[in-house]
């Protein structure tokens, strides 16, 4: 066991794993080892699930207003430790400090939504559905729920899941990414500090073996997942095969449509940030810009704006974004850039040889811009997950809509235009779950739901918002009629309850 191996939260206690070969967690800008992460043993996984099951048995009967009051304490602690969480997150992901703070804050917004759980759990009622018979429904918790979260948002995405699941009355097991586990651990420490009961939240670390345990264990009722398409498909199929409720948010290829009547400066400024921000490691990043008609003449100015963006370390106030998460991620992106060139795309700006002063070992890729991209090319078909933007040119809005609708992904899209008619036509006909109008990355606030379509989402109920409450609960419908043997029956009966 390495000395700086981070612990796991099992049965309300932070425990060192019996794992014999923990893996290093490195700073993506320096390759410095920040800690080691264990892979939970089968015994530790079983202990976490058993503890979560026991905690649920008591927590389910805690009134929703009481759950909400503890959640209010938690969201206050998250706000109090906001910058501390952001610094931990920045160091292990490489995000700039400003970007890391945004990651934390978007998670806090979901915890705030969880504080509203009493009203979100209200059922339905209808009086006198038949003579002297009433029908009403309750939303009741499922039991043990689990979350499998990715590296790119180690605060926001765990907070998408466990606050709402727990506020609904469930217990929760979090299996965060093994690439940046320190932020989720700190979230769990603050959760304990808020005063939640022992065992309600478990944090275990690991990879596929640990995930498969959660997917197949009979005591786990629901699985929430965010990650790649291949892993998401495995999670969805395996979870469903074992009769679990599953929501799996997966890959994306997000397009921005630029109409000739749009504000050019707004388009360029928004497009630069939406494509290379967070090093392009966002499932809602804009990776394809579709220029309609004369708007294509703006591409040279877009190139100039992208060339001014320089990556850097998390505490560099001038840095536009940070490094990629790992050397392997960098090599994959560089490989796709090379493939784009070989397949005939024109590389207007090449970030393959990016160097950041004083950080020679960082996983750097500079802003990269392609033109003359076609739907058959690998850089169009694959989610690059790097600071790479493809541009395409079409003659009409309907041609742009057809292009996007032919994509197998449907996570997010946007249109920049001054025409209300064009915007409404776009939002009505586009086959994508989240649509922005003059907004480049249309991630909704938590009182709505995150609603990817097609191969960007497997499942029925989406993340956070009212749909997440439905996902983490079962509906129980009661049909009631009451008799009193001592009363006369019929419409003229007299009732005296004194």
Coordinates of C-alpha atoms in Angstrom, one line a residue:
X1 CA 0.0 0.0 0.0
X2 CA 1.4 3.4 -1.0
X3 CA 1.6 5.9 1.8
X4 CA -0.5 8.6 0.1
X5 CA -3.3 6.2 -1.0
X6 CA -6.6 8.0 -0.6
X7 CA -9.3 6.3 1.5
X8 CA -12.8 5.0 0.7
X9 CA -16.0 5.9 2.6
X10 CA -17.6 2.7 3.7
X11 CA -20.2 2.4 6.4
X12 CA -19.6 6.0 7.5
X13 CA -15.9 5.5 8.0
X14 CA -12.9 6.6 5.9
X15 CA -11.0 3.3 5.4
X16 CA -7.8 2.4 3.7
X17 CA -8.4 -0.2 1.1
X18 CA -6.8 -3.7 1.1
X19 CA -6.0 -3.2 -2.6
X20 CA -2.4 -4.2 -3.2
X21 CA -1.6 -2.1 -6.3
X22 CA -3.2 1.4 -6.2
X23 CA -2.7 3.6 -9.2
X24 CA -1.1 7.0 -9.3
X25 CA -3.2 10.2 -9.8
X26 CA -1.1 12.8 -11.6
X27 CA -1.2 16.5 -12.2
X28 CA -1.8 16.8 -15.9
X29 CA 0.4 19.8 -16.3
X30 CA 3.5 18.4 -14.5
X31 CA 3.0 14.6 -14.2
X32 CA 3.6 15.0 -10.4
X33 CA 1.9 12.2 -8.5
X34 CA -0.7 13.8 -6.3
X35 CA -2.0 10.6 -4.6
X36 CA -2.7 7.0 -5.3
X37 CA -6.2 5.6 -5.8
X38 CA -7.2 2.1 -4.7
X39 CA -9.4 -0.4 -6.6
X40 CA -12.0 -1.6 -4.1
X41 CA -11.8 -5.3 -3.3
X42 CA -14.8 -7.5 -3.6
X43 CA -15.2 -7.6 0.1
X44 CA -15.1 -3.7 0.3
X45 CA -17.7 -3.5 -2.5
X46 CA -20.0 -5.9 -0.6
X47 CA -19.5 -4.0 2.6
X48 CA -20.4 -0.7 0.9
X49 CA -23.6 -2.1 -0.6
X50 CA -24.6 -3.8 2.6
X51 CA -24.1 -0.6 4.6
X52 CA -26.0 1.5 2.0
X53 CA -28.9 -1.0 2.2
X54 CA -29.0 -0.8 6.0
X55 CA -28.9 3.0 5.9
X56 CA -31.8 3.2 3.5
X57 CA -34.0 1.2 5.8
X58 CA -34.0 4.0 8.3
X59 CA -33.5 7.1 6.0
X60 CA -36.6 6.3 3.9
X61 CA -38.8 7.1 6.9
X62 CA -37.2 10.5 7.6
X63 CA -39.7 13.1 6.5
X64 CA -38.8 15.0 3.4
X65 CA -38.7 18.4 5.2
X66 CA -36.1 17.0 7.6
X67 CA -34.0 15.6 4.7
X68 CA -34.2 19.1 3.0
X69 CA -33.0 20.8 6.2
X70 CA -29.8 18.7 6.3
X71 CA -29.4 19.3 2.5
X72 CA -29.5 23.0 3.2
X73 CA -26.6 22.6 5.6
X74 CA -24.7 20.7 2.9
X75 CA -25.2 23.2 0.2
X76 CA -24.1 25.9 2.6
X77 CA -20.9 24.0 3.3
X78 CA -20.3 23.5 -0.4
X79 CA -20.5 27.3 -0.9
X80 CA -18.3 27.9 2.1
X81 CA -15.6 25.6 0.7
X82 CA -16.2 26.6 -2.9
X83 CA -12.7 27.9 -3.7
X84 CA -11.0 25.1 -1.8
X85 CA -12.9 22.5 -3.8
X86 CA -12.0 24.3 -7.0
X87 CA -8.3 24.3 -6.2
X88 CA -8.3 20.6 -5.5
X89 CA -10.3 20.1 -8.7
X90 CA -7.9 22.3 -10.8
X91 CA -4.8 20.5 -9.6
X92 CA -6.1 17.0 -10.4
X93 CA -7.9 17.8 -13.7
X94 CA -5.6 20.6 -15.0
X95 CA -8.6 23.0 -15.4
X96 CA -8.0 26.7 -15.0
X97 CA -9.1 28.0 -11.6
X98 CA -12.0 29.9 -13.2
X99 CA -13.2 26.8 -15.0
X100 CA -12.9 24.7 -11.9
X101 CA -14.9 27.2 -9.9
X102 CA -17.7 26.9 -12.5
X103 CA -17.5 23.1 -12.2
X104 CA -18.1 23.3 -8.5
X105 CA -20.8 26.0 -8.7
X106 CA -22.9 24.1 -11.3
X107 CA -22.9 21.2 -8.8
X108 CA -24.0 23.4 -6.0
X109 CA -27.0 24.5 -8.0
X110 CA -28.2 20.9 -8.1
X111 CA -27.8 20.6 -4.3
X112 CA -29.9 23.8 -4.0
X113 CA -32.6 22.1 -6.1
X114 CA -32.5 19.1 -3.8
X115 CA -33.4 21.4 -0.9
X116 CA -36.8 21.8 -2.6
X117 CA -37.5 18.1 -2.4
X118 CA -40.8 18.3 -0.4
X119 CA -42.6 20.0 -3.3
X120 CA -40.8 17.8 -5.8
X121 CA -42.1 14.7 -4.1
X122 CA -45.8 15.7 -4.2
X123 CA -48.0 13.2 -5.8
X124 CA -51.5 13.4 -7.4
X125 CA -55.0 13.0 -6.2
X126 CA -58.5 12.7 -7.5
X127 CA -61.6 12.6 -5.3
X128 CA -64.6 10.5 -6.0
X129 CA -63.2 8.6 -9.0
X130 CA -66.2 6.3 -8.3
X131 CA -68.9 6.7 -5.7
X132 CA -67.2 7.3 -2.3
X133 CA -63.8 6.1 -3.8
X134 CA -60.7 8.4 -3.9
X135 CA -57.4 7.7 -5.7
X136 CA -54.1 9.3 -4.9
X137 CA -50.4 8.6 -5.6
X138 CA -47.1 8.9 -3.7
X139 CA -43.5 9.0 -4.8
X140 CA -41.4 6.6 -2.7
X141 CA -37.7 5.9 -2.8
X142 CA -36.1 3.0 -4.6
X143 CA -33.4 1.8 -2.2
X144 CA -29.7 1.6 -3.0
X145 CA -28.7 3.8 -6.0
X146 CA -25.3 4.1 -7.5
X147 CA -23.4 6.7 -9.6
X148 CA -20.5 6.2 -12.0
X149 CA -19.0 9.5 -12.9
X150 CA -16.3 10.7 -15.4
X151 CA -13.1 12.7 -15.0
X152 CA -14.1 15.9 -16.8
X153 CA -16.5 17.2 -14.1
X154 CA -15.5 15.6 -10.8
X155 CA -17.6 18.0 -8.7
X156 CA -20.6 18.9 -10.9
X157 CA -21.6 15.4 -12.1
X158 CA -21.4 13.6 -8.7
X159 CA -23.5 16.5 -7.4
X160 CA -26.0 15.9 -10.3
X161 CA -26.6 12.5 -8.7
X162 CA -26.3 11.9 -5.0
X163 CA -28.0 15.0 -3.5
X164 CA -31.2 14.4 -5.4
X165 CA -31.1 10.6 -4.9
X166 CA -30.6 11.0 -1.2
X167 CA -33.1 13.8 -0.8
X168 CA -35.7 11.4 -2.4
X169 CA -35.0 9.0 0.4
X170 CA -32.5 6.6 -1.1
X171 CA -29.0 5.7 -0.1
X172 CA -26.1 6.1 -2.6
X173 CA -22.8 4.5 -3.7
X174 CA -20.5 6.8 -5.7
X175 CA -17.8 5.3 -7.9
X176 CA -16.0 8.4 -9.3
X177 CA -13.4 8.4 -12.0
X178 CA -10.1 6.9 -10.9
X179 CA -8.3 9.8 -12.8
X180 CA -9.4 12.6 -10.3
X181 CA -10.8 11.1 -7.1
X182 CA -9.7 13.7 -4.6
X183 CA -12.6 16.1 -5.4
X184 CA -15.4 13.5 -4.9
X185 CA -13.7 12.5 -1.7
X186 CA -13.8 16.0 -0.4
X187 CA -17.5 16.3 -1.5
X188 CA -18.2 13.3 0.7
X189 CA -16.3 14.7 3.7
X190 CA -18.5 17.8 3.6
X191 CA -21.5 15.6 3.2
X192 CA -20.6 13.9 6.5
X193 CA -19.9 17.2 8.1
X194 CA -23.5 18.4 7.2
X195 CA -24.9 15.7 9.6
X196 CA -26.3 13.1 7.3
X197 CA -26.7 9.6 8.8
X198 CA -23.9 7.1 8.8
X199 CA -23.7 4.9 5.7
X200 CA -26.1 7.0 3.6
X201 CA -23.3 7.9 1.1
X202 CA -20.5 5.4 0.2
X203 CA -17.5 6.3 -1.9
X204 CA -15.6 3.4 -3.6
X205 CA -12.9 3.6 -6.2
X206 CA -11.9 1.4 -9.1
X207 CA -12.6 0.5 -12.7
X208 CA -14.6 -2.0 -14.7
X209 CA -14.7 -4.8 -12.1
X210 CA -16.1 -2.4 -9.5
X211 CA -18.6 -1.0 -11.9
X212 CA -19.8 -4.5 -12.9
X213 CA -20.3 -5.3 -9.3
X214 CA -22.7 -2.4 -9.0
X215 CA -24.4 -3.3 -12.3
X216 CA -25.1 -6.9 -11.2
X217 CA -25.6 -6.8 -7.5
X218 CA -29.2 -7.6 -6.6
X219 CA -29.4 -4.9 -3.8
X220 CA -28.5 -2.0 -6.2
X221 CA -31.8 -0.7 -7.7
X222 CA -30.7 2.1 -10.0
X223 CA -27.5 3.3 -11.8
X224 CA -26.6 6.8 -13.0
X225 CA -23.7 7.0 -15.5
X226 CA -21.9 9.7 -17.4
X227 CA -19.0 8.8 -19.7
X228 CA -18.1 7.4 -23.1
X229 CA -20.4 5.8 -25.6
X230 CA -18.9 2.3 -25.4
X231 CA -18.8 2.2 -21.6
X232 CA -22.3 3.8 -21.4
X233 CA -23.7 1.1 -23.8
X234 CA -22.2 -1.6 -21.5
X235 CA -23.6 0.0 -18.4
X236 CA -27.0 0.3 -19.9
X237 CA -27.2 -3.2 -21.3
X238 CA -25.8 -4.9 -18.3
X239 CA -27.9 -2.9 -15.8
X240 CA -31.1 -3.5 -17.8
X241 CA -30.2 -7.2 -18.1
X242 CA -30.1 -7.3 -14.3
X243 CA -33.5 -5.5 -14.2
X244 CA -32.2 -2.2 -12.8
X245 CA -33.2 1.3 -13.7
X246 CA -30.5 2.9 -15.7
X247 CA -29.7 6.4 -17.0
X248 CA -26.6 6.6 -19.1
X249 CA -25.4 9.9 -20.6
X250 CA -22.7 9.2 -23.2
X251 CA -21.0 10.8 -26.2
X252 CA -21.7 13.8 -28.3
X253 CA -20.8 15.7 -31.5
X254 CA -22.3 19.1 -31.0
X255 CA -22.9 21.5 -33.9
X256 CA -23.3 25.3 -33.9
X257 CA -25.1 26.8 -36.9
X258 CA -24.1 30.3 -37.9
X259 CA -26.5 32.3 -40.0
X260 CA -25.3 35.2 -42.2
X261 CA -27.5 37.6 -40.2
X262 CA -25.8 36.8 -36.8
X263 CA -23.6 39.2 -35.0
X264 CA -20.1 38.3 -36.2
X265 CA -18.2 39.3 -33.1
X266 CA -20.7 37.4 -30.8
X267 CA -20.4 34.3 -33.0
X268 CA -16.6 34.3 -32.9
X269 CA -16.2 35.1 -29.2
X270 CA -18.8 32.4 -28.2
X271 CA -17.5 29.8 -30.7
X272 CA -13.9 30.1 -29.4
X273 CA -14.9 29.5 -25.8
X274 CA -17.3 26.8 -26.6
X275 CA -14.8 24.8 -28.7
X276 CA -11.5 25.0 -26.8
X277 CA -12.7 25.9 -23.3
X278 CA -11.8 23.2 -20.7
X279 CA -9.5 21.9 -23.5
X280 CA -12.6 20.6 -25.3
X281 CA -13.1 18.0 -22.6
X282 CA -16.8 18.7 -22.3
X283 CA -19.7 16.5 -23.5
X284 CA -21.4 19.8 -24.5
X285 CA -18.4 21.4 -26.2
X286 CA -19.0 22.7 -29.7
X287 CA -16.9 20.6 -32.0
X288 CA -18.5 21.4 -35.4
X289 CA -19.3 24.9 -36.7
X290 CA -21.7 24.9 -39.6
X291 CA -21.5 28.2 -41.5
X292 CA -24.5 29.0 -43.7
X293 CA -24.0 30.9 -46.9
X294 CA -22.0 34.2 -46.6
X295 CA -21.2 33.5 -43.0
X296 CA -18.3 31.3 -44.2
X297 CA -16.3 34.4 -44.9
X298 CA -15.8 34.8 -41.1
X299 CA -13.6 31.6 -40.9
X300 CA -10.3 33.5 -41.3
X301 CA -11.3 35.8 -38.4
X302 CA -12.3 32.8 -36.3
X303 CA -8.8 31.4 -36.9
X304 CA -7.2 34.6 -35.7
X305 CA -9.2 34.6 -32.5
X306 CA -8.5 30.9 -31.8
X307 CA -4.7 31.5 -32.3
X308 CA -4.7 34.0 -29.5
X309 CA -5.9 31.4 -27.0
X310 CA -3.0 29.8 -25.1
X311 CA -3.2 26.9 -22.7
X312 CA -1.5 27.0 -19.3
X313 CA -1.4 25.8 -15.7
X314 CA -4.4 26.1 -13.4
X315 CA -3.1 29.1 -11.5
X316 CA -2.1 31.1 -14.7
X317 CA -4.7 33.9 -14.9
X318 CA -3.9 34.4 -18.6
X319 CA -4.4 30.7 -19.6
X320 CA -7.4 30.0 -21.8
X321 CA -7.6 26.4 -20.7
X322 CA -5.5 23.7 -19.2
X323 CA -3.9 20.4 -20.3
X324 CA -5.7 17.2 -21.3
X325 CA -6.3 14.8 -18.5
X326 CA -3.6 12.3 -19.4
X327 CA -0.7 11.5 -21.9
X328 CA -3.0 8.9 -23.4
X329 CA -5.7 11.4 -24.0
X330 CA -3.2 13.7 -25.7
X331 CA -1.9 11.0 -27.9
X332 CA -5.4 10.1 -29.0
X333 CA -6.3 13.8 -29.9
X334 CA -3.0 14.2 -31.8
X335 CA -3.8 11.0 -33.7
X336 CA -7.1 12.3 -34.7
X337 CA -5.6 15.6 -35.8
X338 CA -3.1 13.7 -38.0
X339 CA -5.9 11.6 -39.4
X340 CA -7.9 14.6 -40.3
X341 CA -5.0 16.0 -42.3
X342 CA -4.5 12.6 -44.1
X343 CA -8.2 12.3 -44.9
X344 CA -8.2 15.7 -46.8
X345 CA -9.4 18.3 -44.2
X346 CA -7.5 21.6 -44.3
X347 CA -5.8 22.3 -41.0
X348 CA -6.0 26.1 -40.7
X349 CA -4.5 26.1 -37.2
X350 CA -2.5 23.2 -35.8
X351 CA -1.9 22.8 -32.0
X352 CA -0.1 19.5 -32.2
X353 CA 3.3 21.0 -31.2
X354 CA 2.0 23.2 -28.4
X355 CA 4.6 24.1 -25.8
X356 CA 3.9 25.8 -22.5
X357 CA 6.9 27.5 -20.8
X358 CA 8.0 25.9 -17.6
X359 CA 5.7 22.9 -18.1
X360 CA 7.5 20.7 -20.6
X361 CA 5.8 17.5 -19.4
X362 CA 2.2 18.8 -19.6
X363 CA -0.5 17.1 -21.8
X364 CA -0.7 20.2 -24.0
X365 CA -2.6 20.5 -27.3
X366 CA -3.1 24.0 -28.7
X367 CA -6.2 25.3 -30.4
X368 CA -6.8 23.5 -33.7
X369 CA -9.1 24.5 -36.5
X370 CA -10.1 22.4 -39.6
X371 CA -12.0 23.5 -42.7
X372 CA -13.3 21.5 -45.6
X373 CA -14.5 18.8 -43.3
X374 CA -16.9 16.2 -44.6
X375 CA -19.2 13.7 -42.7
X376 CA -17.1 10.8 -43.8
X377 CA -14.0 12.0 -42.0
X378 CA -12.9 10.6 -38.6
X379 CA -12.6 14.0 -37.1
X380 CA -16.3 14.5 -37.8
X381 CA -17.6 11.1 -36.8
X382 CA -15.7 10.7 -33.6
X383 CA -15.9 12.7 -30.4
X384 CA -12.4 14.2 -30.2
X385 CA -12.6 15.5 -26.6
X386 CA -9.9 18.0 -27.3
X387 CA -9.5 21.6 -28.3
X388 CA -10.3 20.9 -32.0
X389 CA -13.0 22.6 -34.0
X390 CA -14.2 21.4 -37.4
X391 CA -15.9 23.9 -39.8
X392 CA -18.3 23.0 -42.5
X393 CA -20.1 25.1 -45.1
X394 CA -23.7 24.7 -46.3
X395 CA -26.1 26.8 -48.5
X396 CA -29.2 26.9 -46.3
X397 CA -30.6 26.4 -42.8
X398 CA -32.5 23.3 -43.9
X399 CA -29.2 21.8 -45.2
X400 CA -27.6 22.5 -41.8
X401 CA -30.6 20.9 -40.0
X402 CA -30.3 17.8 -42.2
X403 CA -26.6 17.5 -41.5
X404 CA -27.2 17.6 -37.7
X405 CA -30.1 15.3 -37.8
X406 CA -28.1 12.7 -39.6
X407 CA -25.6 12.6 -36.8
X408 CA -26.0 9.6 -34.4
X409 CA -25.6 11.9 -31.5
X410 CA -28.1 14.4 -30.1
X411 CA -26.6 16.0 -26.9
X412 CA -26.6 19.7 -27.7
X413 CA -26.7 22.1 -30.6
X414 CA -27.1 25.9 -31.1
X415 CA -27.9 28.5 -33.7
X416 CA -26.7 32.1 -33.9
X417 CA -29.1 34.3 -35.8
X418 CA -31.0 37.6 -35.6
X419 CA -34.1 35.9 -37.1
X420 CA -36.8 34.7 -34.8
X421 CA -38.3 32.8 -37.7
X422 CA -35.1 30.9 -38.4
X423 CA -34.6 30.2 -34.7
X424 CA -38.1 28.8 -34.3
X425 CA -37.7 26.7 -37.5
X426 CA -34.4 25.3 -36.1
X427 CA -35.7 24.5 -32.6
X428 CA -38.8 22.8 -34.0
X429 CA -37.1 20.6 -36.6
X430 CA -33.8 19.7 -35.0
X431 CA -33.4 16.2 -33.5
X432 CA -31.3 17.1 -30.5
X433 CA -32.2 17.2 -26.9
X434 CA -30.8 20.5 -25.8
X435 CA -31.0 23.6 -28.1
X436 CA -29.4 27.0 -27.7
X437 CA -30.5 30.1 -29.5
X438 CA -27.6 32.6 -29.5
X439 CA -26.3 30.5 -26.5
X440 CA -23.4 28.3 -27.5
X441 CA -23.6 25.6 -24.7
X442 CA -27.2 25.2 -23.7
X443 CA -26.8 23.3 -20.4
X444 CA -30.1 23.9 -18.5
X445 CA -30.3 25.0 -14.9
X446 CA -31.3 22.2 -12.4
X447 CA -35.0 23.0 -12.3
X448 CA -35.0 21.7 -15.9
X449 CA -33.4 18.4 -16.9
X450 CA -30.3 17.5 -18.9
X451 CA -31.9 16.0 -22.0
X452 CA -29.5 14.4 -24.5
X453 CA -31.1 12.4 -27.3
X454 CA -30.1 9.5 -29.6
X455 CA -26.7 7.9 -28.9
X456 CA -26.0 10.6 -26.4
X457 CA -28.4 9.1 -23.8
X458 CA -29.6 5.6 -23.0
X459 CA -32.6 5.4 -20.7
X460 CA -36.0 7.0 -20.1
X461 CA -35.6 9.7 -17.4
X462 CA -32.8 12.3 -17.7
X463 CA -30.4 13.8 -15.2
X464 CA -31.4 16.3 -12.5
X465 CA -34.6 18.3 -12.5
X466 CA -38.0 16.7 -12.2
X467 CA -37.0 13.8 -14.4
X468 CA -34.3 12.8 -11.9
X469 CA -36.8 12.8 -9.1
X470 CA -38.9 10.4 -11.1
X471 CA -35.8 8.3 -11.9
X472 CA -35.0 8.0 -8.2
X473 CA -38.5 7.1 -7.0
X474 CA -41.3 4.7 -7.6
X475 CA -45.0 5.8 -7.9
X476 CA -47.4 4.1 -5.6
X477 CA -51.1 4.6 -6.4
X478 CA -53.8 4.1 -3.8
X479 CA -57.5 3.6 -4.4
X480 CA -59.4 4.0 -1.1
X481 CA -63.0 3.4 0.1
X482 CA -64.0 3.6 3.8
X483 CA -66.8 1.8 5.6
X484 CA -68.2 2.2 9.0
X485 CA -70.4 -0.7 10.1
X486 CA -72.2 1.5 12.6
X487 CA -73.4 4.1 10.1
X488 CA -76.3 4.1 7.8
X489 CA -75.3 3.9 4.1
X490 CA -76.6 5.9 1.3
X491 CA -76.7 9.6 0.2
X492 CA -78.8 10.7 3.2
X493 CA -76.6 9.1 5.9
X494 CA -75.7 11.2 9.0
X495 CA -72.1 11.2 10.1
X496 CA -71.3 12.2 13.7
X497 CA -67.6 11.9 14.5
X498 CA -67.7 13.5 17.9

